Every structure is written in C-alpha cells, then in structure tokens.
Amino acid sequence: MTAGALPRRPGRAASRSRGGHRGARRGTAFQAAIIGRLIACLSCVLLAATAVRENFLFRGFEATLASHVVALVTSMPAGPIPHTPTFWFTVAPHHEMGLQITPACTVVLMMTPFLIATAFLVWRRSSTVRPLVACAIAIAMLLVVNQLRILAIIMFVLHMGFNGGFYWGHTLVGSLITIFGGSATLVMYVLIAVRRGTPGRARRFAH
C-alpha cells in the first residue's frame, strides 16, 4: 500500500470558476444599478431646480396650453401672448380679456415636492420604476387640475362678468379644484410609488 496525493476533481474547479464569474456579473450589475439610481435621483433634483428657476417659461407653456383648452371648450377665440405667461380670450364681440398665470398660480410649486420625494424614493427603495412612473402621472394630473382651475375662472368670468366671476372662479371654486385635485394627485402618487407588491407576487419571487 502506498500513500500519495488524491487527484483533484475537475468538477470542483469548474464550479468555482462558474461561481467566480457569477460573482463578477453580480458585482457589475450592482454597480450599474447604483449608477442608474444616482442618475435618476440627480435628474429629479435637477428638474425640480430647473422648474423653479425657469418658472417663467413653464408659465408661458401653461398659458399656451390654457388658450387651446379655452378655445376648445368655449368655442370662442383665444390665444397666447408670445414670450409672456399670459393668454387672451374673447369675452364679447370685439372685446378680449387677458389672463396672466402668476408664480402663485403655476403648477411648478405643486410639482416640485413630488420631484424631490421621487429622488428620495428612487435612492431608498428597491424599485426605481414605480416612483418615476408615479411622478410622471402626478405631474400630468397637476397640469390637468390647474387647467381645470383656469377654465373654471374663464367660465365664471364669461357668465358673471369680471368682478364677480373672477372672485367666484379664482378664490372659491378654483381653490376647491386645487385642494381636491392636489389631494387626489397625492393619493395616486402614494398608491403607485410607495405601495409594496402583492403577497402572491412576493411568494412567486421567493420561490
């Protein structure tokens, strides 16, 4: 009987090699995910800062959009005033009136918190898609809410005159539209961005 070193099993070396490649791929995927999260977070923060800084241009976009909405709903001529956050609409034949979207009435102030919250959620939570989708839907809903508010002001002015119509449309009804619309937007954002997956889906991934 002689003693000697046992031959190495080729299977172990191959499995170790495969394990090393898997670990390298996992490390690369993890680094790519971190970089993607960082880019998404910085993009949200940059977009929020840009919206606040360039709110004059954004208000001009809202005024242009409002002029099309008013013309479509009322079937009366309306249009934007170039390079200003103001649009005009027809009150009576040969009588036009202008409406300016001020910094306090723009949707920028409402969308900025959603962008900051999205940047935080993208960095902290496992899913990056849900917060981004929720933010896009929230911004779209806020635009719709603000357009409905502007349209309400125009409708009251057309039916009640400027003094009474602007008061009812802007101060009372417009404020209610903003409150309820903003609340609905917040609820929708939370349901999409913060809600966890269903238990059944979690069990499937666990298996």
PDB file of C-alpha atoms in Angstrom:
ATOM      1  CA  MET A   1       0.000   0.000   0.000  1.00  0.00           C
ATOM      2  CA  THR A   2       1.378   3.352  -0.953  1.00  0.00           C
ATOM      3  CA  ALA A   3       0.364   6.865   0.074  1.00  0.00           C
ATOM      4  CA  GLY A   4       0.001   9.707  -2.365  1.00  0.00           C
ATOM      5  CA  ALA A   5      -1.990  12.822  -3.153  1.00  0.00           C
ATOM      6  CA  LEU A   6      -5.501  12.200  -4.339  1.00  0.00           C
ATOM      7  CA  PRO A   7      -6.310  13.544  -7.828  1.00  0.00           C
ATOM      8  CA  ARG A   8      -8.341  16.746  -7.878  1.00  0.00           C
ATOM      9  CA  ARG A   9     -11.856  16.544  -9.126  1.00  0.00           C
ATOM     10  CA  PRO A  10     -12.351  18.686 -12.223  1.00  0.00           C
ATOM     11  CA  GLY A  11     -15.919  19.360 -11.178  1.00  0.00           C
ATOM     12  CA  ARG A  12     -14.896  21.444  -8.176  1.00  0.00           C
ATOM     13  CA  ALA A  13     -12.599  23.669 -10.207  1.00  0.00           C
ATOM     14  CA  ALA A  14     -15.283  24.210 -12.812  1.00  0.00           C
ATOM     15  CA  SER A  15     -17.887  25.058 -10.172  1.00  0.00           C
ATOM     16  CA  ARG A  16     -15.513  27.509  -8.503  1.00  0.00           C
ATOM     17  CA  SER A  17     -14.841  29.139 -11.863  1.00  0.00           C
ATOM     18  CA  ARG A  18     -18.556  29.436 -12.568  1.00  0.00           C
ATOM     19  CA  GLY A  19     -19.113  30.867  -9.090  1.00  0.00           C
ATOM     20  CA  GLY A  20     -16.443  33.483  -9.689  1.00  0.00           C
ATOM     21  CA  HIS A  21     -17.998  34.541 -12.969  1.00  0.00           C
ATOM     22  CA  ARG A  22     -21.395  34.783 -11.313  1.00  0.00           C
ATOM     23  CA  GLY A  23     -19.985  36.920  -8.534  1.00  0.00           C
ATOM     24  CA  ALA A  24     -18.327  39.218 -11.070  1.00  0.00           C
ATOM     25  CA  ARG A  25     -21.576  39.573 -13.003  1.00  0.00           C
ATOM     26  CA  ARG A  26     -23.477  40.321  -9.804  1.00  0.00           C
ATOM     27  CA  GLY A  27     -20.932  42.958  -8.834  1.00  0.00           C
ATOM     28  CA  THR A  28     -21.168  44.600 -12.253  1.00  0.00           C
ATOM     29  CA  ALA A  29     -24.973  44.563 -12.139  1.00  0.00           C
ATOM     30  CA  PHE A  30     -24.927  46.076  -8.648  1.00  0.00           C
ATOM     31  CA  GLN A  31     -22.622  48.885  -9.761  1.00  0.00           C
ATOM     32  CA  ALA A  32     -24.814  49.566 -12.799  1.00  0.00           C
ATOM     33  CA  ALA A  33     -27.899  49.704 -10.564  1.00  0.00           C
ATOM     34  CA  ILE A  34     -26.208  52.180  -8.212  1.00  0.00           C
ATOM     35  CA  ILE A  35     -25.163  54.386 -11.129  1.00  0.00           C
ATOM     36  CA  GLY A  36     -28.688  54.234 -12.558  1.00  0.00           C
ATOM     37  CA  ARG A  37     -30.214  55.226  -9.235  1.00  0.00           C
ATOM     38  CA  LEU A  38     -27.769  58.102  -8.872  1.00  0.00           C
ATOM     39  CA  ILE A  39     -28.565  59.396 -12.364  1.00  0.00           C
ATOM     40  CA  ALA A  40     -32.324  59.152 -11.704  1.00  0.00           C
ATOM     41  CA  CYS A  41     -32.009  60.973  -8.363  1.00  0.00           C
ATOM     42  CA  LEU A  42     -29.859  63.762  -9.780  1.00  0.00           C
ATOM     43  CA  SER A  43     -32.214  64.113 -12.744  1.00  0.00           C
ATOM     44  CA  CYS A  44     -35.223  64.592 -10.449  1.00  0.00           C
ATOM     45  CA  VAL A  45     -33.398  67.151  -8.310  1.00  0.00           C
ATOM     46  CA  LEU A  46     -32.095  68.971 -11.392  1.00  0.00           C
ATOM     47  CA  LEU A  47     -35.561  69.024 -12.950  1.00  0.00           C
ATOM     48  CA  ALA A  48     -37.039  70.466  -9.730  1.00  0.00           C
ATOM     49  CA  ALA A  49     -34.375  73.187  -9.584  1.00  0.00           C
ATOM     50  CA  THR A  50     -34.825  73.985 -13.274  1.00  0.00           C
ATOM     51  CA  ALA A  51     -38.605  74.204 -12.926  1.00  0.00           C
ATOM     52  CA  VAL A  52     -38.280  76.692 -10.068  1.00  0.00           C
ATOM     53  CA  ARG A  53     -35.599  78.724 -11.809  1.00  0.00           C
ATOM     54  CA  GLU A  54     -37.271  78.757 -15.217  1.00  0.00           C
ATOM     55  CA  ASN A  55     -40.850  79.078 -13.939  1.00  0.00           C
ATOM     56  CA  PHE A  56     -41.439  81.997 -16.333  1.00  0.00           C
ATOM     57  CA  LEU A  57     -41.011  79.683 -19.327  1.00  0.00           C
ATOM     58  CA  PHE A  58     -43.139  76.999 -17.720  1.00  0.00           C
ATOM     59  CA  ARG A  59     -45.886  79.528 -17.017  1.00  0.00           C
ATOM     60  CA  GLY A  60     -45.711  80.500 -20.674  1.00  0.00           C
ATOM     61  CA  PHE A  61     -46.283  76.866 -21.595  1.00  0.00           C
ATOM     62  CA  GLU A  62     -49.273  76.712 -19.233  1.00  0.00           C
ATOM     63  CA  ALA A  63     -50.708  79.882 -20.776  1.00  0.00           C
ATOM     64  CA  THR A  64     -50.362  78.440 -24.281  1.00  0.00           C
ATOM     65  CA  LEU A  65     -51.998  75.194 -23.179  1.00  0.00           C
ATOM     66  CA  ALA A  66     -54.801  77.086 -21.429  1.00  0.00           C
ATOM     67  CA  SER A  67     -55.559  79.123 -24.551  1.00  0.00           C
ATOM     68  CA  HIS A  68     -56.097  75.910 -26.531  1.00  0.00           C
ATOM     69  CA  VAL A  69     -58.242  74.390 -23.770  1.00  0.00           C
ATOM     70  CA  VAL A  70     -60.417  77.517 -23.501  1.00  0.00           C
ATOM     71  CA  ALA A  71     -60.874  77.739 -27.271  1.00  0.00           C
ATOM     72  CA  LEU A  72     -61.792  74.050 -27.450  1.00  0.00           C
ATOM     73  CA  VAL A  73     -64.310  74.100 -24.577  1.00  0.00           C
ATOM     74  CA  THR A  74     -65.927  77.509 -25.123  1.00  0.00           C
ATOM     75  CA  SER A  75     -65.644  77.572 -28.950  1.00  0.00           C
ATOM     76  CA  MET A  76     -64.519  81.173 -28.613  1.00  0.00           C
ATOM     77  CA  PRO A  77     -61.278  82.655 -29.974  1.00  0.00           C
ATOM     78  CA  ALA A  78     -58.343  82.550 -27.574  1.00  0.00           C
ATOM     79  CA  GLY A  79     -54.596  82.542 -27.900  1.00  0.00           C
ATOM     80  CA  PRO A  80     -51.302  83.053 -26.078  1.00  0.00           C
ATOM     81  CA  ILE A  81     -49.358  86.300 -25.990  1.00  0.00           C
ATOM     82  CA  PRO A  82     -45.857  85.356 -27.208  1.00  0.00           C
ATOM     83  CA  HIS A  83     -42.971  85.370 -24.744  1.00  0.00           C
ATOM     84  CA  THR A  84     -45.262  86.015 -21.762  1.00  0.00           C
ATOM     85  CA  PRO A  85     -47.193  83.813 -19.298  1.00  0.00           C
ATOM     86  CA  THR A  86     -50.410  85.474 -20.496  1.00  0.00           C
ATOM     87  CA  PHE A  87     -53.191  84.450 -22.852  1.00  0.00           C
ATOM     88  CA  TRP A  88     -56.225  86.276 -24.152  1.00  0.00           C
ATOM     89  CA  PHE A  89     -59.793  85.096 -24.631  1.00  0.00           C
ATOM     90  CA  THR A  90     -62.885  86.645 -26.152  1.00  0.00           C
ATOM     91  CA  VAL A  91     -65.466  87.927 -23.686  1.00  0.00           C
ATOM     92  CA  ALA A  92     -67.800  89.561 -26.221  1.00  0.00           C
ATOM     93  CA  PRO A  93     -67.591  90.554 -29.877  1.00  0.00           C
ATOM     94  CA  HIS A  94     -64.639  92.919 -30.280  1.00  0.00           C
ATOM     95  CA  HIS A  95     -63.854  92.569 -26.570  1.00  0.00           C
ATOM     96  CA  GLU A  96     -60.910  90.461 -25.441  1.00  0.00           C
ATOM     97  CA  MET A  97     -59.520  89.960 -21.960  1.00  0.00           C
ATOM     98  CA  GLY A  98     -56.097  88.791 -20.839  1.00  0.00           C
ATOM     99  CA  LEU A  99     -55.303  86.400 -18.007  1.00  0.00           C
ATOM    100  CA  GLN A 100     -51.796  86.111 -16.586  1.00  0.00           C
ATOM    101  CA  ILE A 101     -50.553  82.995 -14.803  1.00  0.00           C
ATOM    102  CA  THR A 102     -48.655  84.309 -11.795  1.00  0.00           C
ATOM    103  CA  PRO A 103     -45.920  82.462  -9.839  1.00  0.00           C
ATOM    104  CA  ALA A 104     -48.508  81.653  -7.152  1.00  0.00           C
ATOM    105  CA  CYS A 105     -50.880  80.058  -9.680  1.00  0.00           C
ATOM    106  CA  THR A 106     -48.445  77.912 -11.623  1.00  0.00           C
ATOM    107  CA  VAL A 107     -48.200  74.159 -11.252  1.00  0.00           C
ATOM    108  CA  VAL A 108     -44.443  74.422 -10.623  1.00  0.00           C
ATOM    109  CA  LEU A 109     -44.884  74.938  -6.879  1.00  0.00           C
ATOM    110  CA  MET A 110     -47.000  71.785  -6.617  1.00  0.00           C
ATOM    111  CA  MET A 111     -44.830  69.518  -8.768  1.00  0.00           C
ATOM    112  CA  THR A 112     -41.519  70.361  -7.055  1.00  0.00           C
ATOM    113  CA  PRO A 113     -42.248  68.358  -3.843  1.00  0.00           C
ATOM    114  CA  PHE A 114     -43.161  65.325  -5.955  1.00  0.00           C
ATOM    115  CA  LEU A 115     -39.827  65.520  -7.778  1.00  0.00           C
ATOM    116  CA  ILE A 116     -37.878  65.763  -4.511  1.00  0.00           C
ATOM    117  CA  ALA A 117     -39.852  62.883  -2.980  1.00  0.00           C
ATOM    118  CA  THR A 118     -39.231  60.796  -6.103  1.00  0.00           C
ATOM    119  CA  ALA A 119     -35.485  61.382  -5.858  1.00  0.00           C
ATOM    120  CA  PHE A 120     -35.570  60.150  -2.251  1.00  0.00           C
ATOM    121  CA  LEU A 121     -37.692  57.090  -3.042  1.00  0.00           C
ATOM    122  CA  VAL A 122     -35.572  56.101  -6.030  1.00  0.00           C
ATOM    123  CA  TRP A 123     -32.486  56.065  -3.843  1.00  0.00           C
ATOM    124  CA  ARG A 124     -34.030  54.367  -0.816  1.00  0.00           C
ATOM    125  CA  ARG A 125     -36.396  51.762  -2.271  1.00  0.00           C
ATOM    126  CA  SER A 126     -35.645  48.629  -4.259  1.00  0.00           C
ATOM    127  CA  SER A 127     -37.814  49.644  -7.206  1.00  0.00           C
ATOM    128  CA  THR A 128     -36.848  52.652  -9.295  1.00  0.00           C
ATOM    129  CA  VAL A 129     -39.566  52.348 -11.931  1.00  0.00           C
ATOM    130  CA  ARG A 130     -42.593  52.776  -9.663  1.00  0.00           C
ATOM    131  CA  PRO A 131     -41.531  56.159  -8.169  1.00  0.00           C
ATOM    132  CA  LEU A 132     -40.622  57.515 -11.617  1.00  0.00           C
ATOM    133  CA  VAL A 133     -43.923  56.377 -13.120  1.00  0.00           C
ATOM    134  CA  ALA A 134     -45.804  57.794 -10.120  1.00  0.00           C
ATOM    135  CA  CYS A 135     -44.014  61.138 -10.525  1.00  0.00           C
ATOM    136  CA  ALA A 136     -44.854  61.346 -14.231  1.00  0.00           C
ATOM    137  CA  ILE A 137     -48.517  60.582 -13.525  1.00  0.00           C
ATOM    138  CA  ALA A 138     -48.601  63.117 -10.672  1.00  0.00           C
ATOM    139  CA  ILE A 139     -47.174  65.901 -12.844  1.00  0.00           C
ATOM    140  CA  ALA A 140     -49.699  65.121 -15.587  1.00  0.00           C
ATOM    141  CA  MET A 141     -52.544  65.172 -13.061  1.00  0.00           C
ATOM    142  CA  LEU A 142     -51.362  68.504 -11.637  1.00  0.00           C
ATOM    143  CA  LEU A 143     -51.311  70.008 -15.125  1.00  0.00           C
ATOM    144  CA  VAL A 144     -54.877  68.822 -15.712  1.00  0.00           C
ATOM    145  CA  VAL A 145     -56.016  70.168 -12.334  1.00  0.00           C
ATOM    146  CA  ASN A 146     -54.509  73.586 -12.990  1.00  0.00           C
ATOM    147  CA  GLN A 147     -56.057  73.719 -16.458  1.00  0.00           C
ATOM    148  CA  LEU A 148     -59.456  72.893 -14.946  1.00  0.00           C
ATOM    149  CA  ARG A 149     -58.947  75.699 -12.444  1.00  0.00           C
ATOM    150  CA  ILE A 150     -58.102  78.189 -15.189  1.00  0.00           C
ATOM    151  CA  LEU A 151     -61.070  77.002 -17.226  1.00  0.00           C
ATOM    152  CA  ALA A 152     -63.366  77.494 -14.217  1.00  0.00           C
ATOM    153  CA  ILE A 153     -62.147  81.081 -13.867  1.00  0.00           C
ATOM    154  CA  ILE A 154     -62.852  81.767 -17.533  1.00  0.00           C
ATOM    155  CA  MET A 155     -66.337  80.238 -17.382  1.00  0.00           C
ATOM    156  CA  PHE A 156     -67.327  82.298 -14.340  1.00  0.00           C
ATOM    157  CA  VAL A 157     -65.956  85.481 -15.922  1.00  0.00           C
ATOM    158  CA  LEU A 158     -67.922  84.802 -19.106  1.00  0.00           C
ATOM    159  CA  HIS A 159     -71.199  84.261 -17.230  1.00  0.00           C
ATOM    160  CA  MET A 160     -70.866  86.686 -14.294  1.00  0.00           C
ATOM    161  CA  GLY A 161     -68.577  89.417 -15.532  1.00  0.00           C
ATOM    162  CA  PHE A 162     -65.051  90.129 -14.391  1.00  0.00           C
ATOM    163  CA  ASN A 163     -65.533  91.278 -10.794  1.00  0.00           C
ATOM    164  CA  GLY A 164     -67.923  88.622  -9.526  1.00  0.00           C
ATOM    165  CA  GLY A 165     -66.789  85.941 -11.941  1.00  0.00           C
ATOM    166  CA  PHE A 166     -63.106  86.276 -11.108  1.00  0.00           C
ATOM    167  CA  TYR A 167     -63.853  86.168  -7.379  1.00  0.00           C
ATOM    168  CA  TRP A 168     -66.003  83.037  -7.582  1.00  0.00           C
ATOM    169  CA  GLY A 169     -63.840  81.309 -10.170  1.00  0.00           C
ATOM    170  CA  HIS A 170     -60.441  82.132  -8.706  1.00  0.00           C
ATOM    171  CA  THR A 171     -60.952  82.426  -4.961  1.00  0.00           C
ATOM    172  CA  LEU A 172     -63.718  79.929  -4.209  1.00  0.00           C
ATOM    173  CA  VAL A 173     -64.259  77.324  -6.931  1.00  0.00           C
ATOM    174  CA  GLY A 174     -60.679  77.473  -8.182  1.00  0.00           C
ATOM    175  CA  SER A 175     -59.315  76.914  -4.687  1.00  0.00           C
ATOM    176  CA  LEU A 176     -61.598  73.907  -4.195  1.00  0.00           C
ATOM    177  CA  ILE A 177     -60.431  72.423  -7.505  1.00  0.00           C
ATOM    178  CA  THR A 178     -56.812  72.855  -6.424  1.00  0.00           C
ATOM    179  CA  ILE A 179     -57.412  71.313  -2.988  1.00  0.00           C
ATOM    180  CA  PHE A 180     -59.343  68.264  -4.183  1.00  0.00           C
ATOM    181  CA  GLY A 181     -57.200  67.798  -7.280  1.00  0.00           C
ATOM    182  CA  GLY A 182     -53.984  68.086  -5.303  1.00  0.00           C
ATOM    183  CA  SER A 183     -55.264  65.614  -2.711  1.00  0.00           C
ATOM    184  CA  ALA A 184     -56.248  63.104  -5.410  1.00  0.00           C
ATOM    185  CA  THR A 185     -52.815  63.510  -7.004  1.00  0.00           C
ATOM    186  CA  LEU A 186     -51.070  62.852  -3.692  1.00  0.00           C
ATOM    187  CA  VAL A 187     -53.145  59.735  -3.041  1.00  0.00           C
ATOM    188  CA  MET A 188     -52.439  58.400  -6.534  1.00  0.00           C
ATOM    189  CA  TYR A 189     -48.724  59.085  -6.128  1.00  0.00           C
ATOM    190  CA  VAL A 190     -48.546  57.252  -2.802  1.00  0.00           C
ATOM    191  CA  LEU A 191     -50.512  54.261  -4.127  1.00  0.00           C
ATOM    192  CA  ILE A 192     -48.154  53.844  -7.079  1.00  0.00           C
ATOM    193  CA  ALA A 193     -44.796  54.845  -5.607  1.00  0.00           C
ATOM    194  CA  VAL A 194     -44.928  53.570  -2.030  1.00  0.00           C
ATOM    195  CA  ARG A 195     -47.241  50.552  -2.139  1.00  0.00           C
ATOM    196  CA  ARG A 196     -45.466  47.230  -1.962  1.00  0.00           C
ATOM    197  CA  GLY A 197     -46.109  44.303  -4.292  1.00  0.00           C
ATOM    198  CA  THR A 198     -48.888  41.811  -3.633  1.00  0.00           C
ATOM    199  CA  PRO A 199     -48.167  38.835  -1.346  1.00  0.00           C
ATOM    200  CA  GLY A 200     -48.715  36.394  -4.210  1.00  0.00           C
ATOM    201  CA  ARG A 201     -46.091  38.087  -6.302  1.00  0.00           C
ATOM    202  CA  ALA A 202     -43.694  38.168  -3.384  1.00  0.00           C
ATOM    203  CA  ARG A 203     -44.172  34.407  -2.856  1.00  0.00           C
ATOM    204  CA  ARG A 204     -43.504  33.719  -6.527  1.00  0.00           C
ATOM    205  CA  PHE A 205     -40.241  35.633  -6.409  1.00  0.00           C
ATOM    206  CA  ALA A 206     -39.323  33.890  -3.173  1.00  0.00           C
ATOM    207  CA  HIS A 207     -39.652  30.508  -4.872  1.00  0.00           C
TER     208      HIS A 207
END
